[in-house]
Coordinates of C-alpha atoms in Angstrom, one line a residue:
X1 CA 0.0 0.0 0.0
X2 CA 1.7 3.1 -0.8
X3 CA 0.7 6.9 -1.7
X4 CA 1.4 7.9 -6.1
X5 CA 1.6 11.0 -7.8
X6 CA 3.3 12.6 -10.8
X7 CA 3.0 14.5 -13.9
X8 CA 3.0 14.6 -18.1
X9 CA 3.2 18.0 -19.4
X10 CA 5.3 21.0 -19.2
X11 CA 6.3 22.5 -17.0
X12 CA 8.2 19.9 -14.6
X13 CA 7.6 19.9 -11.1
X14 CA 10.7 21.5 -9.3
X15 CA 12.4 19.6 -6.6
X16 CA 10.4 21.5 -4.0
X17 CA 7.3 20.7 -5.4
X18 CA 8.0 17.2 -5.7
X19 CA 9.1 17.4 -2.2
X20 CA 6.1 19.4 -0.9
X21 CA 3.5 16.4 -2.8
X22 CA 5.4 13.1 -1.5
X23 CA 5.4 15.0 2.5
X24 CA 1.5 15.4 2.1
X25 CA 0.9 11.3 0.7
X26 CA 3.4 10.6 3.5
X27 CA 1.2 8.5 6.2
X28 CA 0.8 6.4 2.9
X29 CA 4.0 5.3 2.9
X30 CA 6.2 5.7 5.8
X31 CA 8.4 3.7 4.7
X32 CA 10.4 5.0 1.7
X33 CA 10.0 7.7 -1.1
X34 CA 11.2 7.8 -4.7
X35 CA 11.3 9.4 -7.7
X36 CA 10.8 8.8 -11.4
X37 CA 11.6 12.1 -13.6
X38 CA 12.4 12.4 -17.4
X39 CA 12.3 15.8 -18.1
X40 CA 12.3 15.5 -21.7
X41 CA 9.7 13.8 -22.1
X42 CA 7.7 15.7 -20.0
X43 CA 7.1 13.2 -17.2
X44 CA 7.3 12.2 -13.4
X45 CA 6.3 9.7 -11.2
X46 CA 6.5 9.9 -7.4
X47 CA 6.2 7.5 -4.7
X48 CA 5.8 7.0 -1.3
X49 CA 6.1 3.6 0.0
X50 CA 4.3 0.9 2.8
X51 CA 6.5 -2.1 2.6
X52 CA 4.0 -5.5 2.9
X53 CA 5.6 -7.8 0.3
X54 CA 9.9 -7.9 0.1
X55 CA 10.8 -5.8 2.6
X56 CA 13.5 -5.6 1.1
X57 CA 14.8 -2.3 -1.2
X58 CA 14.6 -3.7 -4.1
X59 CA 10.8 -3.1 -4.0
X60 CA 11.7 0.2 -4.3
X61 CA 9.2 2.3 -6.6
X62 CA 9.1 3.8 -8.7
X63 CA 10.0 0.2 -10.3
X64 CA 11.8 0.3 -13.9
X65 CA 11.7 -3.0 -16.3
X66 CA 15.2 -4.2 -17.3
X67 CA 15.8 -1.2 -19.8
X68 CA 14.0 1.5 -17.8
X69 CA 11.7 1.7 -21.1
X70 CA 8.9 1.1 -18.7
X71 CA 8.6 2.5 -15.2
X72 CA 5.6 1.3 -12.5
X73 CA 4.3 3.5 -9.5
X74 CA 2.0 1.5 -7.6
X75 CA -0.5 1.4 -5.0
X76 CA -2.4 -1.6 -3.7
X77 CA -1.8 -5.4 -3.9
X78 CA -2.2 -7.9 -6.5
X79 CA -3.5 -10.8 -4.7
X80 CA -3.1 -13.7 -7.5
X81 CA 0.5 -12.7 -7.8
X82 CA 2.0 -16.0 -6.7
X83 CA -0.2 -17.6 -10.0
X84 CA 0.9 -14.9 -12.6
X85 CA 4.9 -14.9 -11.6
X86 CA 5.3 -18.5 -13.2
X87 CA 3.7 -17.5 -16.5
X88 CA 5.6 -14.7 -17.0
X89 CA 8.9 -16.3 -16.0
X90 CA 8.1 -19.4 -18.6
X91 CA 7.7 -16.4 -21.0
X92 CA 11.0 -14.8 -20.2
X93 CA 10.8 -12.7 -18.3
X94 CA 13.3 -12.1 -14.7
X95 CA 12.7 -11.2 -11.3
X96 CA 14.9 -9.1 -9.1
X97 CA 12.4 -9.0 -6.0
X98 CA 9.6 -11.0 -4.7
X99 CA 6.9 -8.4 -5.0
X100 CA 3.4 -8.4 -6.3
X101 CA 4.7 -4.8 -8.2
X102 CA 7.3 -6.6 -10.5
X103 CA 4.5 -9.1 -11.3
X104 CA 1.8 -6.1 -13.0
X105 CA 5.0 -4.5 -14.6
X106 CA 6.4 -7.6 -16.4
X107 CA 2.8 -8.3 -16.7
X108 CA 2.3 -5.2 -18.3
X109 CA 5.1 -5.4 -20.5
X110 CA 4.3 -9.2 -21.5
X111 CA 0.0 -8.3 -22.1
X112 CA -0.2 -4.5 -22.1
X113 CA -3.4 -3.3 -21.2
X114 CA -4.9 -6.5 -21.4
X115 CA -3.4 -7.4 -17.8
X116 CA -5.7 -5.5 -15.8
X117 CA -8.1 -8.7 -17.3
X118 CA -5.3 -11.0 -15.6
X119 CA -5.0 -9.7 -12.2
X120 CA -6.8 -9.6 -8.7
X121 CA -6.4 -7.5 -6.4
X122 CA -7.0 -3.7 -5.3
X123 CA -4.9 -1.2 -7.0
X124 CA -4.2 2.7 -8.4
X125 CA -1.4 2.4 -10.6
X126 CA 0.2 4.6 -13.0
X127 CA 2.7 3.3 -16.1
X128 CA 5.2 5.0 -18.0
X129 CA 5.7 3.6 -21.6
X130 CA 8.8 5.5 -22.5
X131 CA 8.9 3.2 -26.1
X132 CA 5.2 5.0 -27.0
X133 CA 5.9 8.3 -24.9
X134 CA 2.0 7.2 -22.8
X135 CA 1.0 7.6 -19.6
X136 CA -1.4 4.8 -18.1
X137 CA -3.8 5.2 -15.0
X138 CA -5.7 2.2 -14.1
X139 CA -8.2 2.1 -10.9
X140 CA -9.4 -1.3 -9.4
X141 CA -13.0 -2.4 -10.7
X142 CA -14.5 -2.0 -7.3
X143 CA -13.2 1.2 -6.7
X144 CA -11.4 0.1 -3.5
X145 CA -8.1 2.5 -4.0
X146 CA -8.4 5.9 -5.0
X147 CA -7.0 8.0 -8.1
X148 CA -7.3 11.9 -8.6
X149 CA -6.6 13.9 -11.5
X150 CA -5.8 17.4 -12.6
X151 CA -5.7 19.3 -16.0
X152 CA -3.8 22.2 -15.6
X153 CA -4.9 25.3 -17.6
X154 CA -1.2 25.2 -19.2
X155 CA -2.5 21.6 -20.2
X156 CA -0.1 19.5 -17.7
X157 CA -1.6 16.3 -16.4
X158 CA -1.3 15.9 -12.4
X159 CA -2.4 12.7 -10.7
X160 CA -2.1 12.0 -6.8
X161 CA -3.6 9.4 -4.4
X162 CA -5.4 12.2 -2.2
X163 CA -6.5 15.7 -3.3
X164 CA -4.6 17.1 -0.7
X165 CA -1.4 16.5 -2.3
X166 CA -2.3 19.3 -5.6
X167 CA -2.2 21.7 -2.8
X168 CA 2.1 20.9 -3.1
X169 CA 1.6 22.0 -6.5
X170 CA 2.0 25.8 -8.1
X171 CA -0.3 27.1 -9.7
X172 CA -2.7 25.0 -8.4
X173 CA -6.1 27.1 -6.7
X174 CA -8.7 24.9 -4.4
X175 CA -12.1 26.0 -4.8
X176 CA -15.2 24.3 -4.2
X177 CA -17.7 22.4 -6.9
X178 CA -20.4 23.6 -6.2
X179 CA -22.4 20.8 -8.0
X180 CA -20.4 18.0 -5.6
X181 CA -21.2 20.8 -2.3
X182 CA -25.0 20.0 -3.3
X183 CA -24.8 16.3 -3.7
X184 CA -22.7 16.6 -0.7
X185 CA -25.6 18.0 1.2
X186 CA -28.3 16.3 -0.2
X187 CA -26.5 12.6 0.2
X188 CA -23.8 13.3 2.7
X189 CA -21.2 12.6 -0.2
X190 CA -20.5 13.4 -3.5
X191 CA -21.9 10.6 -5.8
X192 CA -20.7 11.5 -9.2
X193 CA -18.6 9.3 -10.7
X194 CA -15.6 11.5 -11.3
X195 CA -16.7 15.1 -9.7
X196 CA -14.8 15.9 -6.3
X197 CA -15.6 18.4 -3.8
X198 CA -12.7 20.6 -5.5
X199 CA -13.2 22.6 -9.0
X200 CA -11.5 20.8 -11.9
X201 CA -10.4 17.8 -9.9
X202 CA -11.5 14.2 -11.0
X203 CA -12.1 10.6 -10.2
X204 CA -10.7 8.0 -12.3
X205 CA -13.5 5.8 -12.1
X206 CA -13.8 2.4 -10.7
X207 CA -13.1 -0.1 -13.7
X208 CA -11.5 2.6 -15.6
X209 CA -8.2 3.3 -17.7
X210 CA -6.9 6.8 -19.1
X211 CA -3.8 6.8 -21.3
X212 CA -2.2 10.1 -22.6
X213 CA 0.5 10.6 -24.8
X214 CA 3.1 13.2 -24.7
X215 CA 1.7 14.2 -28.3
X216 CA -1.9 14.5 -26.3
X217 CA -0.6 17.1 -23.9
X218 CA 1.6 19.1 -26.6
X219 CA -2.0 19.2 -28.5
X220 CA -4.3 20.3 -25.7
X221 CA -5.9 17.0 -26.2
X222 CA -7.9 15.4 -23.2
X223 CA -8.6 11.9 -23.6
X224 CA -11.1 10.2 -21.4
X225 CA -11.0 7.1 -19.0
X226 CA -12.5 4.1 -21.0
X227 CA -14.0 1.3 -19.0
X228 CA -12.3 -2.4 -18.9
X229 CA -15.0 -4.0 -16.4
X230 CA -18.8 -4.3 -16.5
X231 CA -20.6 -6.2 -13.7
X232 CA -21.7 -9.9 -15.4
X233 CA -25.4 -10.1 -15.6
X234 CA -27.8 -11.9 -13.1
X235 CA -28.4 -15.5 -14.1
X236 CA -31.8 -16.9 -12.6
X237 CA -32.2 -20.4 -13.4
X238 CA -32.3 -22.1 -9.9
X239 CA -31.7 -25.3 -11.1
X240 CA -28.2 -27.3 -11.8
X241 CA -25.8 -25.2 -11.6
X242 CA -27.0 -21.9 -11.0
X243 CA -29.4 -22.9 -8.0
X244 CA -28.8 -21.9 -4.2
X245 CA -26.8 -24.7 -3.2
X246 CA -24.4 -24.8 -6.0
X247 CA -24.0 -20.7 -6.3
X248 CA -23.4 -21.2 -2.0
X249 CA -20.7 -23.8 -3.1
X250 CA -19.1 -22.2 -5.8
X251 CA -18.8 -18.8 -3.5
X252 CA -17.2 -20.9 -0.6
X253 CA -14.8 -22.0 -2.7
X254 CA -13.9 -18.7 -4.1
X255 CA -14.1 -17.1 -0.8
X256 CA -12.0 -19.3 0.1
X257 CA -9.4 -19.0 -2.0
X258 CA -9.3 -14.9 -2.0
X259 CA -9.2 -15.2 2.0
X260 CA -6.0 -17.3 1.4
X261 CA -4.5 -15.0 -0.7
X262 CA -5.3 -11.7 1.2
X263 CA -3.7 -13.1 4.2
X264 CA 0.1 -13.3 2.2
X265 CA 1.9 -10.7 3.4
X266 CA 5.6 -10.5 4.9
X267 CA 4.1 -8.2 8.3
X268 CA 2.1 -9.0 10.8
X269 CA -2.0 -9.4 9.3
X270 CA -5.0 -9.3 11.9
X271 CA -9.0 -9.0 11.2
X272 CA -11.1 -6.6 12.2
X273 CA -13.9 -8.8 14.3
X274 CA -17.5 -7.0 15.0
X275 CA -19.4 -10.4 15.4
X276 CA -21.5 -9.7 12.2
X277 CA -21.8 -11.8 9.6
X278 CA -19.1 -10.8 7.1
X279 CA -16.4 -9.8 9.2
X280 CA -17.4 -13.5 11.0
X281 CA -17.4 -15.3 7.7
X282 CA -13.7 -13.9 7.2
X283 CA -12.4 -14.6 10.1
X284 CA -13.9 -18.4 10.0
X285 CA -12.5 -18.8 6.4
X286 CA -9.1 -17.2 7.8
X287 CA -9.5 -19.6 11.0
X288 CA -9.3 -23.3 8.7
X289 CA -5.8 -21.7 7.0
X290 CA -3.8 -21.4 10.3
X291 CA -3.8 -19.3 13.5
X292 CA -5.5 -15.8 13.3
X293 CA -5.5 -12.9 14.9
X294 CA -8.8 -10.5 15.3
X295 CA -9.7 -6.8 16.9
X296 CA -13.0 -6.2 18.1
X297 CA -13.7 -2.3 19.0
X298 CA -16.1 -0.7 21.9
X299 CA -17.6 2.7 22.8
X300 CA -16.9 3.0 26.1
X301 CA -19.7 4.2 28.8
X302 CA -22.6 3.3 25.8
X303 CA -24.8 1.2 24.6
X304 CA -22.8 0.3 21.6
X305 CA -20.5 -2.3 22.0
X306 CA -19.2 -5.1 19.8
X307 CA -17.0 -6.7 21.9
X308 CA -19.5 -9.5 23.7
X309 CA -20.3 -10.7 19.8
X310 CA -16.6 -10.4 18.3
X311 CA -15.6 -12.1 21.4
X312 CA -18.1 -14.6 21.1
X313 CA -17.0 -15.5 17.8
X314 CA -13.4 -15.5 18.6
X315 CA -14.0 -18.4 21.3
X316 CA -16.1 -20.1 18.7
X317 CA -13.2 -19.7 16.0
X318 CA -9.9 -19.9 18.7
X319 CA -8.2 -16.6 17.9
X320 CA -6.0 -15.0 19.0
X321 CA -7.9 -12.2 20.5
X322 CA -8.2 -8.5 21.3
X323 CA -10.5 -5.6 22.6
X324 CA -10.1 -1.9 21.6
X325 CA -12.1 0.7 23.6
X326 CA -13.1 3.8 22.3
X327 CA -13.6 7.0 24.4
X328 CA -15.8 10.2 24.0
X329 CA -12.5 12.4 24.0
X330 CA -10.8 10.4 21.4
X331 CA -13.3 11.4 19.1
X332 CA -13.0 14.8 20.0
X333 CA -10.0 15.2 19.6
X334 CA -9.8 13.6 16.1
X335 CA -12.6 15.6 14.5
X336 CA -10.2 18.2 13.0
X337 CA -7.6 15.6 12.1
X338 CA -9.5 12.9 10.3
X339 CA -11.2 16.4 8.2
X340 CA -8.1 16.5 7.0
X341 CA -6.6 13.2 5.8
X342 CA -10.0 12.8 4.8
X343 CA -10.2 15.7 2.5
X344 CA -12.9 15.9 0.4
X345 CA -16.8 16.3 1.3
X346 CA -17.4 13.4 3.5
X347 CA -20.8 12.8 6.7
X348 CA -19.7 9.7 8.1
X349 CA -18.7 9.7 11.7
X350 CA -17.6 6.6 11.6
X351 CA -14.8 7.6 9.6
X352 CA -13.4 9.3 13.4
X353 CA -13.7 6.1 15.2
X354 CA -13.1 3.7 12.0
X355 CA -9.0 5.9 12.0
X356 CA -8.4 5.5 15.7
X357 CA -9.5 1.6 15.6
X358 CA -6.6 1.5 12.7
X359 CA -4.4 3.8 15.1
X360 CA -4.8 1.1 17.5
X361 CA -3.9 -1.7 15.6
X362 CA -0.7 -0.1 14.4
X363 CA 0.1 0.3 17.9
X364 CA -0.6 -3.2 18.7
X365 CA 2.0 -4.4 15.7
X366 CA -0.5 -5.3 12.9
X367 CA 0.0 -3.3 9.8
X368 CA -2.0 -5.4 7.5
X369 CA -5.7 -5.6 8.6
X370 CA -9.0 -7.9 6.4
X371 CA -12.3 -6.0 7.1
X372 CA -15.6 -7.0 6.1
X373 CA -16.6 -3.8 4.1
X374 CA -18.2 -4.4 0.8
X375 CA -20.8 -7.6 1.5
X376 CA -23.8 -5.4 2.4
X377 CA -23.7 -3.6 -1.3
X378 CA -22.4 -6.8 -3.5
X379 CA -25.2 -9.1 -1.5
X380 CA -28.1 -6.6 -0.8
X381 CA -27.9 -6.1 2.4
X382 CA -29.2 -2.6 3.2
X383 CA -33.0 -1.7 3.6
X384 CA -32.9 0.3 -0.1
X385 CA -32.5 -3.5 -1.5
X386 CA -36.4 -4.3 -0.1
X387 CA -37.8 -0.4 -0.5
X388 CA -36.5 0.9 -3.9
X389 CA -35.2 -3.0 -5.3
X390 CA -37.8 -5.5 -3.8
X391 CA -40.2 -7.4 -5.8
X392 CA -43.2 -4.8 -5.0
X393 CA -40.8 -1.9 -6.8
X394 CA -40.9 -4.2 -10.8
X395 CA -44.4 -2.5 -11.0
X396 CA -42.7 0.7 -10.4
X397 CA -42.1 3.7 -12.8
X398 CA -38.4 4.6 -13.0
X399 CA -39.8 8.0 -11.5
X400 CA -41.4 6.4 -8.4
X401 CA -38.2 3.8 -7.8
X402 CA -35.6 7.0 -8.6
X403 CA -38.0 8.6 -5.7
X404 CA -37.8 5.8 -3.4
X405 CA -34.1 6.0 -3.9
X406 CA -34.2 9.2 -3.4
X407 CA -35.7 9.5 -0.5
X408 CA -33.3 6.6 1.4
X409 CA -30.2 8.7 0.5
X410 CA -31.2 12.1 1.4
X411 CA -33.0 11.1 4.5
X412 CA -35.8 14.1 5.2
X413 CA -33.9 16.6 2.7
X414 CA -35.7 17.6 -1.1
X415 CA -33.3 19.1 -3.7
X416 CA -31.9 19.6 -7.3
X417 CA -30.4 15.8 -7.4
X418 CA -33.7 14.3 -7.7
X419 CA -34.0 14.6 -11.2
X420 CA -30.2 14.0 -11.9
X421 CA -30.9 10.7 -9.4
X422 CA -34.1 9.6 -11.7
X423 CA -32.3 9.9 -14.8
X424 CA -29.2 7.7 -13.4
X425 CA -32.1 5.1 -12.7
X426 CA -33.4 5.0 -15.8
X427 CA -30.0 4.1 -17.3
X428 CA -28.7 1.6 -14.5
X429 CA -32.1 -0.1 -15.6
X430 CA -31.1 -0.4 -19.1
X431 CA -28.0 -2.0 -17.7
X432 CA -29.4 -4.1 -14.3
X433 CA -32.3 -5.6 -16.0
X434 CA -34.5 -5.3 -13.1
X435 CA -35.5 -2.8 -10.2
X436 CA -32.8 -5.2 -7.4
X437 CA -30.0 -5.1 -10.0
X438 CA -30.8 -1.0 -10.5
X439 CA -30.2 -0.7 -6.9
X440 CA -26.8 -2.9 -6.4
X441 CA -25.4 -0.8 -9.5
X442 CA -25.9 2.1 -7.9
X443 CA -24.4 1.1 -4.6
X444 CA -21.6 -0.4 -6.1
X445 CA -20.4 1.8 -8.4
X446 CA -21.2 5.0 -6.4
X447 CA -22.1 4.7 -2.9
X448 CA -19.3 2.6 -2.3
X449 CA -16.2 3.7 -4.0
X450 CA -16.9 7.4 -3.4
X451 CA -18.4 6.9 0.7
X452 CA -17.7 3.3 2.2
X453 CA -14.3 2.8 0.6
X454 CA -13.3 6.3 1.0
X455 CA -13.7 6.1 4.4
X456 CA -11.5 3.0 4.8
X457 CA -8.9 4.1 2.7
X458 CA -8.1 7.4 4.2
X459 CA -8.8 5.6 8.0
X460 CA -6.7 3.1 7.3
X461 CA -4.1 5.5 5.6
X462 CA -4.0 8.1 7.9
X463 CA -2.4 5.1 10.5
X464 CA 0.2 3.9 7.6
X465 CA -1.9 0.6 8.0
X466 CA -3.4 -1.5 4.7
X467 CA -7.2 -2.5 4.7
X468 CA -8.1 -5.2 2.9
X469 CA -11.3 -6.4 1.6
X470 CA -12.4 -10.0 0.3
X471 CA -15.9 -9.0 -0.1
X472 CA -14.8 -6.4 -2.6
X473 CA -12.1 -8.9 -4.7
X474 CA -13.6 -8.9 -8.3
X475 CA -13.8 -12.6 -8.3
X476 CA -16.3 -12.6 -4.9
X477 CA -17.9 -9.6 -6.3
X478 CA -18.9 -11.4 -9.6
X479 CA -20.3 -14.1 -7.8
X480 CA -22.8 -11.9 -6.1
X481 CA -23.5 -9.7 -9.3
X482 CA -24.9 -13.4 -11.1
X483 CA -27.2 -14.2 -7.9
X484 CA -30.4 -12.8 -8.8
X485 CA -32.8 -10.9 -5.8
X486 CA -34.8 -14.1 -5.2
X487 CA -31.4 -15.9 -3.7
X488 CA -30.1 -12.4 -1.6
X489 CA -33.5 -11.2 -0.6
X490 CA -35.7 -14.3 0.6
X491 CA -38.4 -14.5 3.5
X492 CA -37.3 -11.0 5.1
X493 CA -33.6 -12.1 5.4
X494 CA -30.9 -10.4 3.5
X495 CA -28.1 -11.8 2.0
X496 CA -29.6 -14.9 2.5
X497 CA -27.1 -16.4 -0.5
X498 CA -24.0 -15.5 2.3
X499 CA -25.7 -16.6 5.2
X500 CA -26.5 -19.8 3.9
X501 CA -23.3 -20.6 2.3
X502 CA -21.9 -20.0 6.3
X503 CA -24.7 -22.4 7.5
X504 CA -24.1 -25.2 4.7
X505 CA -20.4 -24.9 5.1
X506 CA -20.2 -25.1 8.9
X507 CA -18.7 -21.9 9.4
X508 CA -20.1 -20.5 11.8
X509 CA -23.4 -20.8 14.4
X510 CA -26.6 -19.6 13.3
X511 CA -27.1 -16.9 16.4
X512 CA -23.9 -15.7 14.4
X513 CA -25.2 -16.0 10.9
X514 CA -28.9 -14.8 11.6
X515 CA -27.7 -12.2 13.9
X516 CA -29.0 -8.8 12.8
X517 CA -26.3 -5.7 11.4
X518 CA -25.8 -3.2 14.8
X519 CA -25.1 -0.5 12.5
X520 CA -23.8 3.2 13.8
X521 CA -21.0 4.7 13.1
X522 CA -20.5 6.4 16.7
X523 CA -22.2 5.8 20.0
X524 CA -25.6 8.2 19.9
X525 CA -25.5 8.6 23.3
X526 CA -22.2 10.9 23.1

């Protein structure tokens, strides 16, 4: 996990600035900084660096190929790098380091673009082609990691990990959007696809590529991101292979096999344990692989309180087990500070309490933590699922179920983004198929890059500690984008397709599996 930024276009940064940019990404990457820059061709790639896989320094980044034709800055993991590595090296190609980052550049180098079909993982990455004078920005298909990008007025291309770190660049002016200020207020975060709370600053998309040229910038040309992943369709036959028991076998097994591979890493690893469900079902999966380690957190002096079920499940699993208590003036004194490693419009509380949880497991020697973020939105776990997405809602008018959707983002608030919000349903039907499907689209793709993952990637960040995600691995995600509604949403139980793969696969007790979400982000009685 690591913080990325850089540049094509003239001017070059100076050495300040390049400075001034890799001190603000620095709680991403403690643990050492570098520096790609060809000034005539116009480009620069900076780096900032938390070591998880080789240790060593020659995982340094930025990370040429044998020739320094092509140069990698990296941030994320690359989970099936282990499968890849022997591919590549039967094709040629030779490894200085053991890292997952020397995997996607040879991979890149061997496939081109075409490797972002071949990997999984979580990942903002940038590539310099210096053979075809081309930039490359790739972002994750679930939108886990985050990517930013700038046009200068001059016609320079900036890209950085956080918006904070265009504020180490000259020339650059923060002012607000005020179209992402009003989604902002109406959802409590800015649901646009690539707007930010900051004029002219984008999102690379989830699933998204952008490659620009050095001929691009010298033309004023701005090319735009093109998607490489689509969500498969929904495939309803509940018989043979596609019915509950198969689809609950075939996402065990897969499950299984991400857990595996997101517990690799050469520091110590530990999962964050509420008791729930999905943070359950990882730790259970984690629990049949070898000895774990799991966190549960508190409020204390309230009625909110995880610990009795996280430790529950713990003595159920045998972990090795810990409690973190939270305290009213933790949170006041973090307000200010998680504003600004969070930096950009942002209402969740829980981000407060979610960065001193992460604070706390640094402190406890576990830089590497699995989380169960992700499994409401890919299963259908939240109330809009049944409101705006049950069966009642296929009678409904796109107007009607863009109301109902509406209405369970914005809470008791009526503004402008009604309209804009019916329109985007109207399209995500074209693309779902069916009101459930509408719904999951628009949770994944932009309640949860732009709110639930933002919040665990700046928490997690601002602690120098890496979050990751099963739920949110492209190959688990798949499996719950072809369940249809009838097999996530049955009998008033939600995802009813995870709890009962937990049930039929002996994972875990069903006071654990049935047990409802506690929800709440802080304790309300603070």
């Amino acid at each position: 996990m690591c913080g990325i930024a850089g540049w094509l276009g003239a001017p070059p940064l100076d050495d300040d600035e390049q400075g001034r940019v890799q001190g603000l990404l620095s709680h991403r990457g403690p643990d050492d900084e570098g520096r790609f820059v060809d000034a005539a061709a116009g480009v620069g790639l900076l780096h900032r660096r938390l070591s998880i896989i080789d240790l060593s320094p020659l995982g340094h980044q930025p990370m040429p190929n044998e020739d320094s034709s092509v140069v990698l800055c990296f941030n994320g993991e690359i989970y099936n790098f282990a499968e890849l590595r022997p591919e590549l090296e039967a094709k040629g190609h030779v490894f200085r380091s053991r890292t997952d980052s020397e995997v996607l550049l040879h991979g890149w180098e061997e496939w081109g673009e075409a490797v972002l079909e071949r990997v999984r993982g979580m990942f903002a990455f940038a590539i310099w082609d210096g053979r075809r004078k081309a930039l490359t920005l790739a972002r994750d298909p679930m939108g886990i990691k985050p990517l930013f990008l700038w046009w200068s007025t001059g016609g320079r291309l900036a890209f950085a990990s956080e918006l904070k770190a265009f504020l180490g660049l000259t020339g650059f002016s923060a002012r607000p959007d005020l179209v992402a200020l009003r989604q902002f207020l109406e959802f409590s975060f800015v649901s646009d696809l690539e707007r930010t709370s900051l004029e002219g600053v984008r999102k690379l998309p989830p699933g998204h590529v952008l490659t620009v040229t050095a001929e691009d910038v010298a033309a004023g040309r701005r090319p735009r991101p093109r998607p490489y992943f689509a969500p498969p369709r929904v495939e309803r036959s509940q018989e043979g292979e596609w019915s509950l028991d198969a689809r609950a076998d075939r996402l065990f097994a897969t499950l299984s096999e991400v857990v595996g591979q997101h517990l690799v890493a050469d520091v110590p690893v530990g999962l964050l344990l509420s008791g729930g469900l999905d943070s359950s079902v990882v730790a259970a999966l984690a629990r049949r692989l070898g000895p774990v380690r799991t966190l549960s957190m508190g409020f204390a002096e309230s009625g909110l309180d995880e610990r009795p079920f996280g430790r529950a499940v713990s003595e159920h699993l045998g972990t090795d087990h810990e409690e973190v208590v939270i305290r009213p003036e933790e949170i006041v004194g973090g307000v200010e500070e998680a504003a600004w490693y969070v930096d950009d419009l942002f209402g969740d509380w829980g981000v407060v309490t979610t960065m001193l949880l992460y604070r706390k497991c640094r402190e406890a020697g576990v830089k590497v933590v699995l989380v169960g973020e992700g499994s409401d939105e890919v299963f259908g776990g939240y109330p809009d699922f049944a409101s705006a997405g049950g069966a009642e809602a296929e009678g409904l008018g796109a107007f009607r179920r863009g109301l109902r959707l509406y209405r369970w983002f914005s809470g008791r608030r009526w503004g402008p983004e009604l309209l804009p919000l019916v329109r985007l349903v109207k399209e995500l039907d074209a693309e779902g198929g069916d009101p459930f499907s509408t719904v999951r689209l628009f949770e994944t793709r932009h309640q949860l890059p732009s709110n639930y993952n933002m919040k665990v990637d700046r928490a997690s960040m601002a602690a120098s500690v890496e979050a990751r995600v099963p739920f949110l691995d492209r190959r688990v995600a798949e499996e719950g984008f072809r369940a249809p509604r009838e097999m996530l949403l049955r009998d008033g139980t939600n995802k009813f397709l995870l709890r009962h793969m937990a049930e039929r696969h002996g994972l875990l007790p069903k006071e654990t599996t049935r047990r409802p979400k506690l929800g709440g982000s802080i304790a309300a009685s603070w």
